[in-house]
Short mmCIF file of C-alpha atoms in Angstrom, two decimals:
data_model
loop_
_atom_site.label_atom_id
_atom_site.label_comp_id
_atom_site.label_asym_id
_atom_site.label_seq_id
_atom_site.Cartn_x
_atom_site.Cartn_y
_atom_site.Cartn_z
CA MET A 862 0.00 0.00 0.00
CA ARG A 863 1.38 3.40 -1.01
CA ILE A 864 1.14 6.18 1.53
CA LYS A 865 1.44 9.68 0.13
CA ILE A 866 0.86 13.14 1.51
CA GLY A 867 -0.28 15.78 -0.92
CA ILE A 868 -3.10 17.16 -3.01
CA GLU A 869 -5.19 14.71 -5.01
CA VAL A 870 -5.32 15.89 -8.62
CA GLU A 871 -7.55 14.04 -11.07
CA CYS A 872 -6.88 14.57 -14.76
CA ILE A 873 -8.71 13.58 -17.90
CA LEU A 874 -6.46 13.84 -20.96
CA LYS A 875 -8.33 13.39 -24.22
CA GLY A 876 -7.12 13.14 -27.80
CA GLU A 877 -5.40 11.08 -30.48
CA ARG A 878 -2.14 10.73 -28.53
CA ALA A 879 -3.75 9.74 -25.23
CA LYS A 880 -2.75 6.10 -25.78
CA GLU A 881 0.88 7.10 -26.27
CA LEU A 882 0.91 8.99 -22.99
CA ALA A 883 -0.99 6.16 -21.29
CA GLY A 884 1.89 3.81 -22.06
CA ILE A 885 4.38 6.17 -20.43
CA ILE A 886 2.17 6.73 -17.39
CA GLU A 887 1.77 2.97 -17.00
CA ASN A 888 5.54 2.48 -17.06
CA ILE A 889 5.99 5.15 -14.41
CA PHE A 890 3.22 3.65 -12.28
CA ARG A 891 4.65 0.12 -12.52
CA THR A 892 8.24 1.16 -11.75
CA GLU A 893 8.90 4.41 -9.93
CA SER A 894 5.31 5.59 -9.22
CA THR A 895 6.79 9.09 -8.91
CA ILE A 896 7.51 11.82 -11.43
CA SER A 897 10.59 13.72 -10.33
CA ASN A 898 13.80 15.05 -11.82
CA ALA A 899 15.60 13.07 -9.11
CA ASP A 900 14.24 9.74 -10.41
CA GLU A 901 16.66 7.51 -12.26
CA TYR A 902 14.48 6.71 -15.28
CA VAL A 903 11.44 9.02 -15.38
CA PRO A 904 13.28 12.07 -16.77
CA TYR A 905 14.02 9.94 -19.84
CA MET A 906 10.39 8.81 -20.22
CA LEU A 907 8.87 12.29 -20.45
CA PRO A 908 10.11 15.17 -22.64
CA LEU A 909 12.48 17.64 -21.01
CA LYS A 910 10.05 20.57 -21.31
CA ILE A 911 7.56 18.68 -19.14
CA MET A 912 10.17 17.74 -16.55
CA LYS A 913 11.42 21.33 -16.36
CA THR A 914 8.05 22.49 -15.03
CA LEU A 915 8.51 20.25 -11.98
CA GLU A 916 11.73 21.89 -10.81
CA ASN A 917 12.46 20.13 -7.47
CA ASP A 918 8.91 18.94 -6.81
CA ILE A 919 7.58 15.39 -6.79
CA ILE A 920 4.28 14.15 -8.20
CA PHE A 921 3.00 10.62 -7.56
CA VAL A 922 1.00 8.59 -10.07
CA ASP A 923 -1.64 7.07 -7.80
CA ASP A 924 -3.93 5.47 -10.39
CA PHE A 925 -4.70 5.53 -14.10
CA GLU A 926 -7.04 4.12 -16.73
CA TYR A 927 -7.04 4.37 -20.51
CA ILE A 928 -10.34 4.11 -22.40
CA GLU A 929 -9.55 3.09 -25.96
CA ASP A 930 -12.87 3.89 -27.65
CA ALA A 931 -13.03 7.41 -26.23
CA LYS A 932 -9.29 8.11 -26.54
CA VAL A 933 -9.37 9.20 -22.92
CA LEU A 934 -6.66 8.79 -20.29
CA TYR A 935 -7.65 9.20 -16.64
CA VAL A 936 -4.82 9.76 -14.16
CA LYS A 937 -5.01 10.41 -10.44
CA PHE A 938 -1.90 12.25 -9.30
CA ILE A 939 -0.80 13.15 -5.78
CA ASP A 940 0.84 16.56 -5.98
CA THR A 941 3.26 17.33 -3.14
CA ASP A 942 3.43 21.06 -3.83
CA LYS A 943 1.45 23.53 -1.68
CA VAL A 944 -0.89 24.08 -4.61
CA PRO A 945 -1.33 21.92 -7.70
CA LYS A 946 1.54 22.51 -10.11
CA LEU A 947 -0.67 23.59 -12.98
CA SER A 948 2.28 24.27 -15.29
CA PHE A 949 3.12 20.54 -15.22
CA TYR A 950 -0.38 19.37 -16.14
CA LEU A 951 -0.76 22.03 -18.83
CA GLU A 952 2.59 21.15 -20.40
CA LEU A 953 1.74 17.44 -20.25
CA ALA A 954 -1.44 18.09 -22.23
CA LYS A 955 0.20 20.55 -24.62
CA THR A 956 3.13 18.28 -25.47
CA TYR A 957 0.84 15.39 -26.43
CA ASP A 958 -1.83 17.59 -28.08
CA LEU A 959 -4.46 16.55 -25.56
CA LYS A 960 -7.40 18.36 -24.04
CA LEU A 961 -7.07 18.65 -20.26
CA TYR A 962 -9.82 18.42 -17.67
CA LEU A 963 -8.55 18.81 -14.10
CA SER A 964 -10.12 18.52 -10.66
CA ALA A 965 -8.21 19.03 -7.40
CA VAL A 966 -9.20 19.23 -3.74
CA SER A 967 -7.22 20.10 -0.63
CA GLU A 968 -9.56 20.68 2.30
CA ASP A 969 -7.14 22.33 4.72
CA ASP A 970 -5.70 24.58 2.03
CA LYS A 971 -9.18 25.51 0.76
CA ILE A 972 -8.25 24.43 -2.74
CA PHE A 973 -11.22 23.43 -4.88
CA PHE A 974 -10.19 23.44 -8.56
CA ASN A 975 -12.23 22.29 -11.55
CA THR A 976 -11.29 23.26 -15.11
CA ASP A 977 -14.21 21.36 -16.67
CA ASP A 978 -16.54 24.33 -17.19
CA GLU A 979 -19.00 22.28 -19.27
CA GLY A 980 -19.16 19.50 -16.67
CA GLU A 981 -18.39 16.78 -19.20
CA TYR A 982 -16.20 14.74 -16.84
CA PHE A 983 -16.21 16.72 -13.58
CA PRO A 984 -19.72 18.17 -13.13
CA GLU A 985 -19.23 19.10 -9.48
CA LYS A 986 -19.61 22.73 -8.42
CA TYR A 987 -19.39 22.37 -4.63
CA TYR A 988 -17.44 20.33 -2.10
CA PHE A 989 -18.66 19.36 1.37
CA ASN A 990 -17.28 17.28 4.23
CA ILE A 991 -17.65 17.21 7.99
CA TYR A 992 -15.57 15.67 10.79
CA LEU A 993 -17.20 15.33 14.20
CA GLY A 994 -14.00 14.96 16.17
CA SER A 995 -14.55 14.12 19.85
CA ILE A 996 -18.14 15.36 20.05
CA SER A 997 -20.09 13.11 22.43
CA TYR A 998 -23.56 13.74 21.05
CA SER A 999 -25.22 14.91 17.84
CA THR A 1000 -27.83 17.63 17.65
CA GLU A 1001 -30.59 17.47 15.05
CA LEU A 1002 -28.61 19.89 12.87
CA ILE A 1003 -25.44 17.79 13.02
CA LYS A 1004 -27.42 14.64 12.25
CA LYS A 1005 -28.85 16.29 9.16
CA LEU A 1006 -25.39 17.33 7.98
CA GLU A 1007 -24.20 13.75 8.47
CA GLU A 1008 -27.18 12.53 6.44
CA ILE A 1009 -26.32 14.89 3.58
CA LEU A 1010 -22.76 13.54 3.49
CA LYS A 1011 -23.91 9.93 3.69
CA GLU A 1012 -26.55 10.32 0.98
CA HIS A 1013 -24.68 12.56 -1.46
CA GLY A 1014 -20.94 12.24 -0.76
CA PHE A 1015 -18.39 15.01 -1.15
CA TYR A 1016 -19.31 16.49 -4.54
CA TYR A 1017 -22.39 18.53 -5.49
CA THR A 1018 -23.69 19.99 -8.73
CA ASP A 1019 -26.05 22.35 -6.89
CA LEU A 1020 -27.26 23.29 -3.39
CA LYS A 1021 -30.52 21.32 -3.44
CA PRO A 1022 -29.42 18.67 -0.90
CA PHE A 1023 -28.64 21.44 1.60
CA GLN A 1024 -31.75 23.46 0.80
CA GLU A 1025 -34.02 20.45 1.20
CA LYS A 1026 -32.44 18.81 4.23
CA LEU A 1027 -31.82 22.09 6.09
CA LYS A 1028 -35.04 23.84 5.10
CA GLU A 1029 -36.07 24.43 8.72
CA TYR A 1030 -32.77 26.28 9.26
CA ASN A 1031 -33.50 28.60 6.33
CA ILE A 1032 -30.47 27.45 4.34
CA LYS A 1033 -30.91 28.73 0.79
CA THR A 1034 -27.66 30.18 -0.53
CA GLU A 1035 -23.89 29.67 -0.46
CA LYS A 1036 -23.67 32.50 2.05
CA ASP A 1037 -26.08 30.66 4.36
CA ILE A 1038 -23.87 27.56 4.28
CA TYR A 1039 -20.74 29.58 5.02
CA LEU A 1040 -22.54 31.20 7.96
CA LEU A 1041 -23.53 27.73 9.16
CA LYS A 1042 -19.90 26.65 8.87
CA SER A 1043 -18.84 29.60 11.07
CA TYR A 1044 -21.57 28.81 13.57
CA LEU A 1045 -20.39 25.22 13.92
CA LYS A 1046 -16.78 26.32 14.32
CA ASN A 1047 -17.68 28.72 17.14
CA THR A 1048 -20.21 26.47 18.87
CA TYR A 1049 -18.57 23.06 18.47
CA PRO A 1050 -14.75 23.50 18.30
CA SER A 1051 -14.19 19.78 17.80
CA ILE A 1052 -16.28 19.76 14.62
CA THR A 1053 -14.62 20.64 11.33
CA MET A 1054 -16.84 21.39 8.36
CA TYR A 1055 -15.48 21.94 4.88
CA PHE A 1056 -17.49 23.67 2.20
CA GLY A 1057 -16.28 25.37 -0.94
CA ARG A 1058 -17.24 26.31 -4.47
CA PHE A 1059 -15.02 24.95 -7.23
CA ILE A 1060 -13.20 27.53 -9.31
CA ASN A 1061 -11.37 27.27 -12.60
CA PRO A 1062 -7.79 28.44 -11.93
CA LEU A 1063 -7.22 28.68 -15.68
CA SER A 1064 -10.15 30.98 -16.31
CA LYS A 1065 -9.26 34.37 -17.76
CA LYS A 1066 -12.44 35.99 -16.44
#
């Protein structure tokens, strides 16, 4: 079992040369599992211009899948930088003439990235998670938040699950959920709630 500390970055790379890159990613995954200029073989597997973007950083290849019919390569990376090293992923896609869709989450760093504006592969618009810590009992509100997480998971395309489940608390907007997050932090210090809207870090708007 591989234990890694970093930001989980999921990438969809789509195009005619996806299979070519898939072969390289598979070799890295089966041998080194890391992409780093300090590796013995990896710098010779990927073009120099890609490796240069890494500088002294390390990125792990955690999982991958190639879908032949769709010419789609899915790769889950673990990025050890403080924020996802976007220059690496962009150069990877550019070098192999592939379209890049990227999703990345780091709860503690409040990083919620999604470059898939059309929602073709990553439709999520919001992220939610809650840790109860050492709390000895659950109020009705906390139970409802747990139910939302259990029923819908971490990723959300809209706010309906919160609006419906927390209707009696008058939760209607993003602002309401952020206020709820602050309330929980002040009232129950052992509880940690994460909520964020995904942004596209590549957007020029």
